[in-house]
Amino acid sequence: MIEPHLSGGYILEELVVGMVAEKRVTVTEERIRQFADASDDFNPVHMDEAFASRTAYRGRIAHGLLSASFGSAVVGTILPGAGAIYLGQTLAFHKPVRIGDVVVSRVTVSSIDETSARVTLRCEGFVGEDLIMDGEATVRVPRRRRPAKG
């Protein structure tokens, strides 16, 4: 498990296939409300216990993209960190997340394309031992700066 780089972000030449970083985030009522405000997604399955209790979920669940955003936090602040730019993301959701759950977002470097400075990351989210979502992200990562010609 790696920690954030001292500079804030890893450059392409510092990355190695297999590097892993994690972040733990507790899902709270406040986080769900803030995400609804930011995304304008007020689906009652997320916001209204009476409505949600009558669904297949038998209660409120967090927005799937709220949980996915915790993985984005890993990519932007730990691995690769500052300077990484999202180019694409696939996601599959497997289990609902509820208020009080602790989501562990894990990002693993799965491939590095040095020619294009693109890195493929395996992204997973867990609540306890349960895989709640997974997917793959492609990000562009800064390279080491070349000395100026002079």
Short mmCIF file of C-alpha atoms in Angstrom, two decimals:
data_model
loop_
_atom_site.label_atom_id
_atom_site.label_comp_id
_atom_site.label_asym_id
_atom_site.label_seq_id
_atom_site.Cartn_x
_atom_site.Cartn_y
_atom_site.Cartn_z
CA MET A 1 0.00 0.00 0.00
CA ILE A 2 1.42 3.36 -0.96
CA GLU A 3 0.97 6.76 0.60
CA PRO A 4 0.53 10.06 -1.22
CA HIS A 5 3.74 11.20 -2.93
CA LEU A 6 5.62 13.97 -1.13
CA SER A 7 5.15 16.21 -4.19
CA GLY A 8 1.41 15.47 -4.30
CA GLY A 9 1.55 13.16 -7.30
CA TYR A 10 3.53 10.40 -8.95
CA ILE A 11 4.98 11.04 -12.39
CA LEU A 12 4.83 8.36 -15.08
CA GLU A 13 8.42 7.20 -14.49
CA GLU A 14 7.70 6.51 -10.80
CA LEU A 15 4.70 4.24 -11.40
CA VAL A 16 4.95 0.44 -11.38
CA VAL A 17 2.31 -2.14 -12.26
CA GLY A 18 0.89 -3.50 -9.00
CA MET A 19 1.08 -0.29 -6.96
CA VAL A 20 -2.02 -0.05 -4.72
CA ALA A 21 -3.64 2.78 -2.76
CA GLU A 22 -6.80 2.88 -0.63
CA LYS A 23 -9.08 5.40 0.99
CA ARG A 24 -11.81 4.76 3.58
CA VAL A 25 -14.90 6.96 3.63
CA THR A 26 -17.98 6.70 5.83
CA VAL A 27 -21.26 7.31 4.01
CA THR A 28 -23.33 9.79 6.02
CA GLU A 29 -26.65 11.54 5.66
CA GLU A 30 -24.74 14.77 5.08
CA ARG A 31 -22.63 13.26 2.25
CA ILE A 32 -25.75 11.95 0.52
CA ARG A 33 -27.45 15.35 0.83
CA GLN A 34 -24.37 17.18 -0.46
CA PHE A 35 -24.06 14.78 -3.40
CA ALA A 36 -27.74 15.23 -4.25
CA ASP A 37 -27.26 19.00 -4.17
CA ALA A 38 -24.14 18.83 -6.35
CA SER A 39 -25.56 16.35 -8.88
CA ASP A 40 -29.21 17.47 -8.79
CA ASP A 41 -30.15 13.78 -8.29
CA PHE A 42 -32.93 13.73 -5.70
CA ASN A 43 -34.21 10.24 -6.53
CA PRO A 44 -36.35 9.27 -3.50
CA VAL A 45 -34.55 5.93 -3.19
CA HIS A 46 -31.64 8.06 -1.91
CA MET A 47 -33.56 10.79 -0.09
CA ASP A 48 -36.89 9.45 1.28
CA GLU A 49 -36.93 6.55 3.73
CA ALA A 50 -40.70 5.99 3.40
CA PHE A 51 -40.41 5.69 -0.38
CA ALA A 52 -37.19 3.64 -0.27
CA SER A 53 -38.62 1.18 2.27
CA ARG A 54 -41.19 0.13 -0.36
CA THR A 55 -38.50 -0.68 -2.97
CA ALA A 56 -36.47 -3.84 -3.50
CA TYR A 57 -33.75 -2.22 -1.36
CA ARG A 58 -36.00 -2.00 1.73
CA GLY A 59 -34.52 1.34 2.70
CA ARG A 60 -32.44 4.24 1.49
CA ILE A 61 -29.27 3.63 -0.46
CA ALA A 62 -26.46 6.00 -1.40
CA HIS A 63 -26.03 7.21 -4.98
CA GLY A 64 -23.80 4.78 -6.87
CA LEU A 65 -21.75 7.65 -8.23
CA LEU A 66 -21.20 8.97 -4.70
CA SER A 67 -19.42 5.71 -3.86
CA ALA A 68 -17.57 5.85 -7.19
CA SER A 69 -16.39 9.37 -6.42
CA PHE A 70 -14.37 8.02 -3.50
CA GLY A 71 -12.23 6.16 -6.07
CA SER A 72 -11.79 9.43 -7.93
CA ALA A 73 -10.42 10.87 -4.69
CA VAL A 74 -7.77 8.11 -4.61
CA VAL A 75 -6.80 8.80 -8.23
CA GLY A 76 -6.61 12.56 -7.72
CA THR A 77 -4.87 12.67 -4.35
CA ILE A 78 -2.89 9.43 -3.84
CA LEU A 79 -2.34 7.22 -6.91
CA PRO A 80 -1.26 8.65 -9.28
CA GLY A 81 -2.26 11.86 -7.46
CA ALA A 82 -1.97 15.52 -8.40
CA GLY A 83 -1.68 16.04 -12.14
CA ALA A 84 -3.52 12.84 -13.15
CA ILE A 85 -6.29 13.52 -15.66
CA TYR A 86 -9.22 11.13 -16.10
CA LEU A 87 -9.70 10.00 -19.72
CA GLY A 88 -12.26 7.26 -19.13
CA GLN A 89 -13.93 5.08 -16.51
CA THR A 90 -16.02 1.92 -16.58
CA LEU A 91 -18.14 0.94 -13.57
CA ALA A 92 -20.24 -2.00 -12.50
CA PHE A 93 -22.30 -1.79 -9.30
CA HIS A 94 -22.82 -5.03 -7.38
CA LYS A 95 -24.36 -4.17 -3.99
CA PRO A 96 -26.07 -1.14 -2.46
CA VAL A 97 -24.35 1.18 0.01
CA ARG A 98 -26.25 2.52 3.01
CA ILE A 99 -25.86 5.32 5.52
CA GLY A 100 -23.21 4.30 8.04
CA ASP A 101 -21.32 1.99 5.67
CA VAL A 102 -17.58 2.48 5.36
CA VAL A 103 -16.53 2.28 1.72
CA VAL A 104 -12.95 1.23 1.04
CA SER A 105 -11.90 2.41 -2.41
CA ARG A 106 -8.90 0.54 -3.79
CA VAL A 107 -6.97 1.58 -6.90
CA THR A 108 -4.32 -0.68 -8.46
CA VAL A 109 -2.02 0.18 -11.37
CA SER A 110 -2.75 -2.54 -13.94
CA SER A 111 -0.86 -1.25 -17.00
CA ILE A 112 1.35 1.61 -18.09
CA ASP A 113 1.71 2.92 -21.65
CA GLU A 114 4.87 5.00 -21.61
CA THR A 115 4.41 6.21 -25.19
CA SER A 116 1.06 7.90 -24.52
CA ALA A 117 1.64 8.56 -20.77
CA ARG A 118 -1.61 6.68 -20.07
CA VAL A 119 -2.11 4.43 -17.10
CA THR A 120 -4.87 1.87 -16.61
CA LEU A 121 -6.14 1.49 -13.04
CA ARG A 122 -8.27 -1.27 -11.56
CA CYS A 123 -10.84 0.44 -9.32
CA GLU A 124 -12.73 -1.45 -6.62
CA GLY A 125 -15.04 -0.48 -3.78
CA PHE A 126 -15.74 -2.65 -0.75
CA VAL A 127 -18.01 -2.53 2.28
CA GLY A 128 -16.48 -5.02 4.66
CA GLU A 129 -15.58 -8.03 2.52
CA ASP A 130 -18.31 -7.31 -0.04
CA LEU A 131 -17.33 -5.97 -3.45
CA ILE A 132 -19.86 -3.20 -4.07
CA MET A 133 -18.46 -1.92 -7.38
CA ASP A 134 -15.54 -2.28 -9.73
CA GLY A 135 -14.24 -1.00 -13.01
CA GLU A 136 -11.30 0.38 -14.87
CA ALA A 137 -10.02 3.92 -15.22
CA THR A 138 -7.67 5.33 -17.84
CA VAL A 139 -5.71 8.40 -16.78
CA ARG A 140 -3.00 10.55 -18.28
CA VAL A 141 -0.06 11.05 -15.94
CA PRO A 142 2.59 13.79 -16.08
CA ARG A 143 6.04 12.79 -17.29
CA ARG A 144 9.39 13.91 -15.95
CA ARG A 145 10.12 17.33 -17.41
CA ARG A 146 12.85 17.42 -19.99
CA PRO A 147 15.56 20.01 -19.48
CA ALA A 148 15.11 23.12 -21.61
CA LYS A 149 17.32 23.30 -24.69
CA GLY A 150 19.66 26.12 -24.47
#
